[in-house]
């Protein structure tokens, strides 16, 4: 048993019995390396990672390989989900070495903790165009001992490069509407016209880019934007990347048609997909999208809840040592479970005698994506339930049950939005419970920790934690009208401003100024696996300005539109969350509802929002006699008689008082469409 037994990370605990003398990242371990003048080998991964398991079985569980590692290096294991700041630094350093990043990440550092060489997965014997891991260990250690001048040159080059990426302001023209429109058009041209998503393989959901295309359609009414979104969401919803029995999406597809998933399920992917599916379903009423929302929220509440009501991080790709074993089927297994009903199911879900992937069958509907008659769809629902029950008898993939504040913020926002869109009060209750778990159990005052498991808090909160939880808080405030949510959003934004804001170069750093700073403080607008905090804060700041009128928030997002404009121009796909936030800033529509918050008349107005596509709405619900802040265009306006009354405001102009929900719906649908555009027909499933 090595030092990882002291960890609460499920990923680190997977390695606690390795013969490698693993340590956890800490200042004390770095000091140990300095004292011994030994280089450091850092291995970064996560619990659901298939290739992490492969390298562990091949190398880290091998006593001979472990002996070499223990002799030549100080060995550190890092859960990339617990320390995304370190992962971002090492992944960027690897890119500077001309290598593509990924997990497992294998990085070699000097005794001072500076990267000088690295890679990802290394096999035990040379193959796949990669050298044997044992040879890598010996050669990298030799370079450190015998070629100090070259190592020093490498570390200096990498350090300078990291500073240039994360700590240098790249001046350029401030973001403007023309740049946003150009980015939307440019990204639309990169979509796969046959299968959706960005062209090529592997295919990641990349929800922020899809949302940007939906916003482009909402702004222009141009069909090419809508087609890009619908093709993407339909093929993901019907492809093998989706679990047609249990709900939920896998992390990505290894091919270009969404058929073969990398089978792990991550909380963040499913949160983002619930959100975009809800946004699009409100307009199209596509029954497939509604089904995927309901099934994926169902999966989340069934399989990802932890004690206290928050959400776990992921489900593994592997079970019984085999990737995808839990999810795939032979034809004989389908026949046994479904009997005489098997032919219909096999036809619709592409079940073949020889399998459709490596001799097994991945269930999908890419060949029969359109909805069948209601009777047949009802029959298929019953057959899927039979298979789901049969599958539950298998050994399930393990669950990483740590709670991450930032990923929970994404899911709370998504489930709350879906609850409002589909009128599911039970989902809203689940979002509220998770929110207060993070706010209270993972918080001390207004400070958050990043992770929590087994009653123990992990590392201090990162900018992503505060940004995502602040956005979730504003969402719940707009839905419920309860001020404690707004108070939390304001408090967490103040923490971001006080200890994460870079006043010298603009923008929010990933780590707090009063915390550990290894090499550099990561600061970026580019989305990774999850949205970048600086992009999310464009949404948060715009909404806080709308509901409080505090000009400080406008000053902050004004700096953001300058500080990262050049990065966004160069890499629009990676900056999609930032562009979506800028679209909100440009086209925010404030809807003020004056009336008793729990009354049927206010509920009738809120029901209108379930029938319109208005991604840039900001909702304020006020009791009669309650005052808006001075300067709001609807300040001083109230109820007409004793009727609930709505004002729709854009800029400094508001509509006439609206007391009829039908009139509100007509106005919002008219406002949604650009001049000359016509409403689009619903898309078939």
XYZ file of C-alpha atoms in Angstrom:
685
model
C 0.000 0.000 0.000
C 1.451 3.374 -1.019
C 0.649 6.925 0.066
C -2.426 7.148 -2.165
C -4.364 5.205 0.467
C -4.587 8.532 2.319
C -6.558 10.098 -0.564
C -10.330 10.339 -0.983
C -10.096 10.524 -4.792
C -11.562 7.362 -6.381
C -8.947 7.653 -9.143
C -6.020 7.818 -6.743
C -7.497 5.019 -4.656
C -7.533 2.815 -7.774
C -3.713 2.995 -7.556
C -3.216 2.619 -3.801
C -1.992 -1.001 -4.145
C 0.418 -0.346 -7.019
C 4.042 -1.251 -6.247
C 4.877 2.279 -7.440
C 5.601 4.512 -4.451
C 3.028 7.100 -5.492
C 2.679 10.408 -3.703
C -0.003 13.060 -3.975
C 0.917 16.502 -5.266
C 1.929 18.768 -2.383
C 4.593 21.341 -1.499
C 6.156 18.731 0.807
C 6.621 16.236 -2.026
C 8.145 18.899 -4.244
C 10.561 19.739 -1.431
C 11.446 16.051 -1.145
C 12.326 16.006 -4.832
C 14.489 19.121 -4.457
C 16.322 17.632 -1.505
C 17.057 14.391 -3.356
C 17.643 16.134 -6.702
C 15.496 13.455 -8.317
C 13.333 14.217 -11.333
C 9.583 13.888 -10.884
C 7.260 11.714 -12.909
C 3.669 12.969 -12.852
C 0.834 10.737 -14.060
C -2.500 12.528 -14.565
C -5.795 10.752 -15.219
C -9.313 10.249 -13.948
C -11.410 7.380 -12.640
C -13.523 6.781 -15.764
C -10.578 6.830 -18.198
C -10.142 3.604 -20.212
C -6.535 4.172 -21.307
C -5.603 5.172 -17.769
C -6.710 1.705 -16.688
C -4.755 0.096 -19.523
C -1.493 1.822 -18.583
C -2.065 1.022 -14.922
C -2.526 -2.707 -15.613
C 0.400 -2.878 -18.042
C 2.943 -0.755 -16.194
C 2.008 0.567 -12.765
C 0.974 -2.878 -11.477
C 4.161 -4.441 -12.862
C 6.769 -4.843 -10.080
C 9.720 -4.584 -12.472
C 8.447 -1.346 -14.045
C 7.568 0.023 -10.607
C 11.098 -0.700 -9.379
C 12.539 1.416 -12.193
C 10.101 4.243 -11.458
C 10.878 4.147 -7.727
C 14.613 4.118 -8.357
C 14.741 6.957 -10.860
C 11.865 9.302 -9.979
C 9.703 10.837 -7.333
C 6.324 9.593 -8.591
C 3.156 11.676 -8.247
C -0.422 10.722 -9.151
C -2.926 13.496 -9.923
C -6.685 13.277 -10.420
C -7.219 15.778 -13.218
C -10.750 16.410 -11.963
C -9.457 17.428 -8.537
C -6.597 19.528 -9.918
C -7.676 20.932 -13.304
C -5.215 23.794 -12.767
C -2.240 21.423 -12.813
C -3.729 19.431 -15.675
C -4.144 22.608 -17.751
C -0.504 23.545 -17.191
C 0.866 20.117 -18.050
C -1.407 19.612 -21.073
C -0.327 22.999 -22.443
C 3.319 22.159 -21.790
C 2.876 18.900 -23.699
C 1.382 20.795 -26.649
C 4.475 23.022 -26.636
C 6.578 19.893 -27.003
C 4.702 19.116 -30.217
C 2.568 16.360 -28.707
C -1.209 16.031 -28.623
C -2.623 16.028 -25.119
C -4.966 13.563 -23.464
C -5.169 11.093 -20.613
C -3.304 9.413 -19.136
C -0.861 12.298 -19.208
C 2.739 11.389 -18.422
C 4.861 14.419 -17.591
C 8.466 14.550 -16.416
C 9.556 17.470 -14.235
C 12.851 18.623 -12.836
C 13.360 18.438 -9.091
C 12.122 22.056 -9.020
C 8.806 21.013 -10.541
C 9.396 22.342 -14.079
C 8.250 20.243 -17.105
C 11.015 19.134 -19.461
C 9.529 16.164 -21.373
C 6.230 14.297 -21.603
C 3.697 12.192 -23.432
C 0.398 10.444 -22.842
C -0.055 6.662 -22.873
C 3.087 4.565 -23.251
C 2.833 0.790 -23.877
C 5.069 -1.737 -22.053
C 6.663 -2.698 -25.387
C 7.157 -0.422 -28.370
C 4.000 -0.317 -30.529
C 1.430 2.115 -31.925
C 4.424 4.233 -32.972
C 5.253 4.787 -29.291
C 8.400 3.704 -27.430
C 8.264 1.211 -24.559
C 7.517 2.840 -21.222
C 10.557 1.276 -19.533
C 12.844 2.723 -22.211
C 11.214 6.124 -21.816
C 11.822 6.094 -18.058
C 15.508 5.260 -18.406
C 16.175 7.711 -21.229
C 14.358 10.627 -19.612
C 16.190 10.032 -16.329
C 19.510 9.818 -18.196
C 18.826 13.137 -19.933
C 18.191 14.741 -16.562
C 21.453 13.410 -15.082
C 23.755 13.872 -18.067
C 22.344 16.708 -20.154
C 21.460 19.396 -17.654
C 22.071 22.207 -20.115
C 19.477 20.868 -22.589
C 16.995 20.171 -19.783
C 17.442 23.714 -18.486
C 16.890 25.092 -21.976
C 13.708 23.030 -22.340
C 12.296 24.143 -19.007
C 12.981 27.798 -19.737
C 11.341 27.565 -23.157
C 8.281 25.886 -21.665
C 8.046 28.351 -18.782
C 8.210 31.287 -21.198
C 5.591 29.648 -23.383
C 3.242 29.041 -20.435
C 3.583 32.650 -19.357
C 2.837 33.791 -22.903
C -0.301 31.616 -23.081
C -1.737 32.334 -19.643
C -0.244 35.559 -18.318
C 0.240 37.891 -21.273
C -2.448 40.234 -22.539
C -2.813 39.925 -26.309
C -4.092 43.335 -27.371
C -6.561 43.601 -30.200
C -9.790 45.350 -31.145
C -12.604 44.908 -28.655
C -15.158 42.232 -29.473
C -17.964 43.655 -31.593
C -21.183 42.413 -33.259
C -19.481 41.967 -36.637
C -16.876 39.679 -35.081
C -19.610 37.631 -33.421
C -21.528 37.251 -36.681
C -18.347 36.307 -38.540
C -17.517 33.658 -35.924
C -21.016 32.174 -36.212
C -20.757 31.916 -40.007
C -17.217 30.569 -39.897
C -18.120 27.833 -37.416
C -21.226 26.851 -39.353
C -18.996 26.173 -42.356
C -16.927 23.696 -40.306
C -19.924 21.518 -39.386
C -20.214 18.030 -40.845
C -23.062 18.335 -43.368
C -23.746 14.578 -43.252
C -23.561 13.752 -39.549
C -23.527 17.029 -37.634
C -20.954 18.209 -35.149
C -17.594 19.574 -36.147
C -16.199 17.664 -39.112
C -13.912 14.694 -38.586
C -13.278 12.106 -35.913
C -13.341 11.655 -33.007
C -16.619 13.485 -32.459
C -17.140 15.372 -29.202
C -20.522 16.886 -28.328
C -18.972 20.393 -28.143
C -22.188 21.885 -26.810
C -21.035 25.541 -26.633
C -20.449 25.537 -30.405
C -23.877 23.984 -30.988
C -25.458 26.595 -28.715
C -23.721 29.340 -30.682
C -25.266 27.953 -33.872
C -28.678 27.964 -32.193
C -28.224 31.566 -31.138
C -27.257 32.389 -34.724
C -30.509 30.841 -35.913
C -32.478 32.702 -33.236
C -30.904 35.973 -34.378
C -31.221 35.490 -38.135
C -33.801 32.809 -38.877
C -31.359 31.364 -41.436
C -32.021 27.685 -42.020
C -28.374 26.638 -42.295
C -27.833 27.367 -38.610
C -30.928 25.440 -37.587
C -29.960 22.522 -39.822
C -26.482 22.351 -38.264
C -28.016 22.161 -34.788
C -30.775 19.683 -35.640
C -28.469 17.352 -37.548
C -26.035 17.353 -34.631
C -28.595 16.830 -31.873
C -30.592 14.231 -33.818
C -27.564 12.105 -34.662
C -26.224 12.319 -31.123
C -29.663 11.464 -29.739
C -30.057 8.488 -32.066
C -26.431 7.374 -32.220
C -24.423 4.923 -30.145
C -23.000 7.772 -28.085
C -26.398 7.774 -26.357
C -27.389 4.992 -23.941
C -30.764 3.988 -25.356
C -31.596 1.790 -22.367
C -30.500 3.794 -19.345
C -30.233 7.350 -20.627
C -27.212 9.605 -20.657
C -24.511 10.374 -23.217
C -20.973 9.006 -23.396
C -18.036 11.417 -23.486
C -17.447 11.223 -27.241
C -17.623 8.985 -30.306
C -14.383 7.581 -31.688
C -15.736 7.675 -35.271
C -17.268 10.433 -37.389
C -20.884 9.156 -37.340
C -21.611 9.105 -33.566
C -21.793 5.288 -33.537
C -18.956 3.996 -31.333
C -18.714 5.766 -27.988
C -15.823 6.099 -25.609
C -18.118 4.565 -23.049
C -17.509 6.659 -19.936
C -20.331 8.991 -18.904
C -19.339 12.357 -17.455
C -21.624 14.592 -15.413
C -20.570 17.735 -17.286
C -21.334 16.395 -20.780
C -24.806 15.362 -19.748
C -25.468 18.690 -18.039
C -24.498 20.623 -21.158
C -26.558 18.328 -23.415
C -29.665 18.582 -21.223
C -29.328 22.364 -21.445
C -29.000 22.628 -25.241
C -31.705 20.012 -25.865
C -34.074 21.999 -23.650
C -33.206 25.236 -25.423
C -33.908 23.759 -28.853
C -36.953 21.718 -27.796
C -38.706 24.873 -26.577
C -38.794 25.948 -30.217
C -38.995 22.753 -32.263
C -41.013 20.495 -29.953
C -39.036 17.609 -31.458
C -40.290 14.544 -29.521
C -36.884 12.864 -29.684
C -35.292 15.809 -27.897
C -37.922 15.755 -25.177
C -37.388 12.029 -24.696
C -33.616 12.489 -24.386
C -34.079 15.293 -21.842
C -36.420 13.172 -19.735
C -34.255 10.058 -19.989
C -30.989 11.855 -19.254
C -32.389 13.739 -16.275
C -33.827 10.383 -15.185
C -30.387 8.775 -15.446
C -28.840 11.634 -13.466
C -31.344 11.376 -10.633
C -31.236 7.570 -10.611
C -27.507 6.866 -10.919
C -25.574 10.033 -10.104
C -27.104 11.274 -6.851
C -24.934 11.030 -3.739
C -26.012 11.311 -0.125
C -27.124 14.871 0.510
C -28.509 15.429 -2.983
C -25.462 16.518 -4.999
C -24.232 14.733 -8.124
C -21.331 12.309 -8.608
C -18.714 12.931 -11.272
C -18.691 10.009 -13.700
C -19.276 6.379 -14.594
C -16.358 4.291 -15.820
C -15.889 3.193 -19.421
C -14.853 -0.289 -18.280
C -16.460 -3.107 -16.354
C -14.917 -6.498 -15.661
C -11.741 -5.129 -17.226
C -13.336 -4.542 -20.630
C -14.350 -1.289 -22.266
C -18.072 -1.078 -23.008
C -18.887 -4.591 -21.761
C -21.840 -3.353 -19.698
C -23.440 -1.572 -22.664
C -22.973 -3.936 -25.633
C -25.022 -6.966 -26.703
C -24.829 -10.100 -28.786
C -27.764 -10.971 -31.016
C -28.343 -14.112 -28.944
C -28.701 -12.051 -25.765
C -31.299 -9.826 -27.424
C -33.208 -12.866 -28.686
C -33.194 -14.462 -25.235
C -34.582 -11.394 -23.480
C -37.094 -10.258 -26.097
C -38.204 -13.554 -27.634
C -40.742 -13.151 -30.451
C -40.495 -9.351 -30.211
C -36.769 -9.368 -30.974
C -37.042 -8.873 -34.795
C -38.632 -5.400 -34.508
C -36.060 -4.278 -31.957
C -33.122 -5.667 -33.925
C -34.281 -3.935 -37.083
C -34.660 -0.529 -35.416
C -31.508 -0.688 -33.249
C -29.191 -2.294 -35.836
C -28.539 -5.551 -33.991
C -26.633 -7.916 -36.296
C -25.548 -11.577 -36.004
C -21.895 -10.571 -36.393
C -22.282 -7.369 -34.385
C -21.810 -3.778 -35.543
C -18.637 -3.148 -33.501
C -15.834 -5.620 -32.759
C -18.216 -8.588 -32.833
C -20.719 -6.956 -30.459
C -23.692 -4.673 -30.939
C -23.900 -1.050 -29.874
C -27.575 -0.104 -29.762
C -28.372 2.881 -31.977
C -31.032 4.295 -34.292
C -28.906 6.049 -36.883
C -30.436 3.914 -39.635
C -34.013 4.532 -38.444
C -33.815 7.969 -36.840
C -37.332 9.080 -37.710
C -40.081 8.376 -35.205
C -42.219 5.338 -36.004
C -46.011 5.240 -35.513
C -47.011 5.671 -31.876
C -47.965 2.014 -31.446
C -44.542 0.809 -32.556
C -42.713 3.420 -30.465
C -44.728 2.320 -27.455
C -43.758 -1.274 -28.140
C -40.086 -0.296 -28.418
C -40.297 1.517 -25.078
C -41.491 -1.701 -23.434
C -38.715 -3.727 -25.101
C -36.058 -1.262 -23.993
C -37.362 -1.556 -20.437
C -36.983 -5.360 -20.609
C -33.407 -5.016 -21.783
C -32.691 -2.387 -19.132
C -33.865 -4.795 -16.421
C -31.760 -7.595 -17.909
C -28.697 -5.335 -18.157
C -29.034 -4.338 -14.504
C -28.013 -7.909 -13.578
C -24.572 -7.339 -15.119
C -21.592 -5.999 -13.198
C -21.952 -2.250 -13.621
C -19.118 0.193 -14.304
C -17.744 1.826 -11.162
C -18.830 5.315 -10.206
C -16.569 8.193 -9.237
C -18.705 9.574 -6.436
C -16.750 12.688 -5.588
C -18.720 15.923 -5.842
C -17.194 18.709 -7.941
C -18.626 22.174 -7.381
C -18.173 23.339 -10.981
C -19.717 20.237 -12.571
C -22.585 20.361 -10.089
C -23.148 23.986 -11.035
C -23.516 22.928 -14.668
C -26.017 20.192 -13.805
C -28.013 22.350 -11.379
C -28.420 25.021 -14.062
C -29.372 22.394 -16.668
C -31.903 20.509 -14.551
C -33.454 23.742 -13.260
C -33.803 25.043 -16.835
C -35.259 21.718 -18.012
C -37.627 21.685 -15.040
C -38.906 25.122 -15.987
C -39.154 24.242 -19.688
C -40.966 20.930 -19.185
C -42.882 22.026 -16.069
C -41.342 19.391 -13.779
C -41.458 20.570 -10.185
C -39.731 17.356 -9.034
C -36.681 18.203 -11.139
C -36.629 21.725 -9.744
C -36.652 20.294 -6.218
C -33.640 18.116 -7.096
C -31.755 21.128 -8.483
C -32.517 23.138 -5.351
C -31.318 20.336 -3.066
C -28.051 19.946 -4.979
C -27.528 23.710 -4.975
C -27.747 24.021 -1.214
C -25.533 20.973 -0.708
C -22.740 22.705 -2.619
C -23.418 26.121 -1.096
C -23.498 24.877 2.497
C -21.596 21.579 2.734
C -18.854 22.615 0.296
C -18.728 26.223 1.429
C -17.284 28.167 4.340
C -18.894 31.569 4.331
C -18.753 32.655 0.713
C -15.697 30.530 -0.129
C -16.170 27.192 -1.900
C -14.014 24.103 -2.044
C -13.566 22.434 -5.410
C -14.289 18.834 -4.443
C -15.901 16.825 -1.683
C -16.043 13.128 -0.911
C -16.606 10.896 2.096
C -17.238 13.879 4.331
C -13.962 15.571 3.418
C -13.428 18.766 1.469
C -10.758 18.815 -1.221
C -8.704 21.617 -2.736
C -9.857 25.257 -2.519
C -12.417 26.412 -5.036
C -11.390 27.440 -8.539
C -12.837 30.149 -10.770
C -14.916 27.500 -12.573
C -16.593 26.550 -9.289
C -17.670 30.100 -8.504
C -18.666 30.916 -12.091
C -20.796 27.801 -12.638
C -22.438 27.990 -9.230
C -23.153 31.703 -9.712
C -24.840 30.937 -13.023
C -26.882 28.175 -11.366
C -27.861 30.604 -8.613
C -29.106 33.199 -11.108
C -31.073 30.526 -12.978
C -32.817 29.474 -9.772
C -33.439 33.127 -8.877
C -35.081 33.828 -12.225
C -37.240 30.697 -11.914
C -38.285 31.050 -8.266
C -37.890 34.755 -7.540
C -36.273 33.853 -4.192
C -33.651 36.427 -3.221
C -31.223 34.046 -1.394
C -30.205 32.696 -4.802
C -29.417 36.181 -6.049
C -27.481 36.873 -2.849
C -25.321 33.815 -3.476
C -24.646 34.820 -7.079
C -23.582 38.288 -5.937
C -21.378 36.891 -3.141
C -19.610 34.342 -5.358
C -19.024 36.962 -8.037
C -17.457 39.202 -5.387
C -15.072 36.380 -4.457
C -14.153 36.081 -8.119
C -13.542 39.822 -8.305
C -11.547 39.937 -5.078
C -9.217 36.939 -5.390
C -9.361 35.656 -8.988
C -9.476 38.854 -11.070
C -6.228 39.832 -12.837
C -6.323 43.615 -12.667
C -2.981 43.799 -14.506
C -4.086 41.961 -17.653
C -7.848 41.513 -17.235
C -9.890 38.377 -16.794
C -10.248 35.749 -14.111
C -7.419 33.355 -13.273
C -8.341 29.740 -12.600
C -6.682 29.780 -9.167
C -7.036 32.317 -6.356
C -4.236 34.773 -5.660
C -4.109 33.567 -2.040
C -3.598 29.916 -3.047
C -0.880 27.713 -4.511
C 0.584 28.970 -7.800
C 2.569 26.223 -9.571
C 4.615 27.735 -12.429
C 1.834 30.065 -13.688
C -1.718 31.084 -12.848
C -3.856 29.631 -15.607
C -6.057 32.283 -17.221
C -7.962 31.466 -20.387
C -11.138 32.078 -22.341
C -10.826 28.847 -24.297
C -13.192 26.033 -23.364
C -11.746 22.652 -22.535
C -13.842 19.653 -21.617
C -15.990 22.169 -19.707
C -16.736 25.841 -20.414
C -14.022 28.325 -19.444
C -14.827 30.497 -16.427
C -14.176 33.692 -18.375
C -16.787 32.662 -20.933
C -19.293 31.674 -18.257
C -18.755 34.970 -16.467
C -19.940 36.859 -19.550
C -23.336 35.217 -18.906
C -23.204 35.797 -15.150
C -22.170 39.435 -15.335
C -24.774 40.279 -17.976
C -27.554 38.707 -15.910
C -26.392 40.325 -12.680
C -26.384 43.704 -14.406
C -29.903 43.037 -15.639
C -31.329 42.147 -12.240
C -29.321 44.529 -10.000
C -28.377 47.486 -12.206
C -24.899 47.532 -10.637
C -22.645 49.131 -13.255
C -19.627 47.294 -11.834
C -20.779 44.193 -13.693
C -20.890 46.094 -16.978
C -17.354 47.374 -16.353
C -16.157 43.818 -15.725
C -17.662 42.319 -18.880
C -16.421 45.303 -20.864
C -12.878 44.371 -19.818
C -13.528 40.736 -20.744
C -14.666 41.709 -24.233
C -11.284 43.439 -24.666
C -8.963 41.072 -22.825
C -9.868 37.909 -24.759
C -11.121 39.267 -28.075
C -7.963 38.321 -29.961
C -7.935 34.768 -28.584
C -11.603 34.402 -29.550
C -10.957 35.641 -33.098
C -8.159 33.125 -33.547
C -9.991 30.137 -32.066
C -13.756 30.696 -32.313
C -14.726 27.075 -31.628
C -12.748 27.001 -28.392
C -14.174 30.383 -27.347
C -17.810 29.470 -28.036
C -19.012 29.974 -24.442
C -17.496 33.462 -24.529
C -19.242 34.249 -27.816
C -22.565 32.962 -26.442
C -22.147 35.295 -23.468
C -21.409 38.204 -25.779
C -24.570 37.412 -27.710
C -26.499 37.669 -24.430
C -24.888 41.038 -23.706
C -25.832 42.369 -27.139
C -29.375 41.028 -27.292
C -30.619 40.724 -23.698
C -34.394 40.960 -23.337
C -35.540 41.793 -19.823
C -38.976 40.528 -18.869
C -40.428 42.053 -15.696
C -43.435 40.267 -14.172
C -45.361 42.200 -11.526
C -47.742 40.030 -9.512
C -48.055 37.657 -6.579
C -45.252 35.166 -7.204
C -47.254 32.002 -6.554
C -50.469 33.159 -8.195
C -52.099 31.417 -11.153
C -51.877 34.605 -13.245
C -48.093 34.790 -12.829
C -47.906 31.043 -13.574
C -49.838 31.659 -16.802
C -47.217 34.186 -17.899
C -44.358 31.846 -16.972
C -46.008 29.145 -19.048
C -45.484 31.359 -22.097
C -41.713 30.944 -21.718
C -42.193 27.205 -22.296
C -43.519 27.913 -25.778
C -40.948 30.354 -27.158
C -37.305 30.258 -28.155
C -35.730 33.204 -26.367
C -32.212 32.268 -25.207
C -31.380 35.834 -24.127
C -34.279 36.450 -21.760
C -33.620 37.779 -18.246
C -36.635 37.408 -15.950
C -37.429 39.516 -12.886
C -40.541 38.612 -10.872
C -41.771 41.295 -8.448
C -44.576 41.373 -5.920
C -47.021 44.302 -6.226
C -45.478 47.360 -4.590
C -41.927 46.006 -4.870
C -39.547 48.457 -6.539
C -37.029 47.886 -9.305
C -33.645 49.534 -9.008
C -33.421 53.128 -10.187
C -32.395 53.271 -13.805
C -34.175 50.120 -14.934
C -36.377 51.012 -17.927
C -39.394 49.536 -16.113
C -38.679 51.312 -12.811
C -41.859 52.820 -11.372
C -44.130 50.608 -13.453
C -46.554 48.320 -11.660
C -49.707 46.275 -12.009
C -52.584 47.405 -14.134
C -55.536 47.154 -11.781
C -55.270 43.881 -9.897
C -53.972 41.897 -12.860
C -50.474 40.447 -13.105
C -48.631 42.652 -15.582
C -45.577 42.104 -17.753
C -43.124 44.559 -19.314
C -40.742 43.426 -22.048
C -37.661 45.656 -22.134
C -34.679 45.956 -24.452
C -32.026 48.564 -23.800
C -33.854 51.512 -22.242
C -37.184 50.818 -23.941
C -40.105 48.782 -22.574
C -43.298 47.519 -24.096
C -46.704 48.765 -23.072
C -48.120 46.903 -20.047
C -49.181 43.347 -20.960
C -51.908 41.641 -18.913
C -52.809 38.846 -21.347
C -50.459 35.809 -21.664
C -51.464 35.357 -25.320
C -50.392 38.921 -26.063
C -47.041 38.257 -24.356
C -46.501 35.108 -26.421
C -47.236 36.958 -29.653
C -44.853 39.761 -28.759
C -42.022 37.414 -27.764
C -42.359 35.329 -30.922
C -42.354 38.471 -33.027
C -39.336 39.798 -31.138
C -37.502 36.511 -31.631
C -37.702 36.681 -35.408
C -35.572 39.029 -37.492
C -37.184 41.242 -40.087
C -38.653 39.137 -42.873
C -38.034 35.795 -41.176
C -40.788 33.238 -40.834
C -41.333 30.723 -38.029
C -39.817 27.325 -38.753
C -41.898 24.141 -38.794
C -41.164 21.554 -36.078
C -38.471 19.040 -36.994
C -39.470 15.383 -37.235
C -37.884 12.965 -34.802
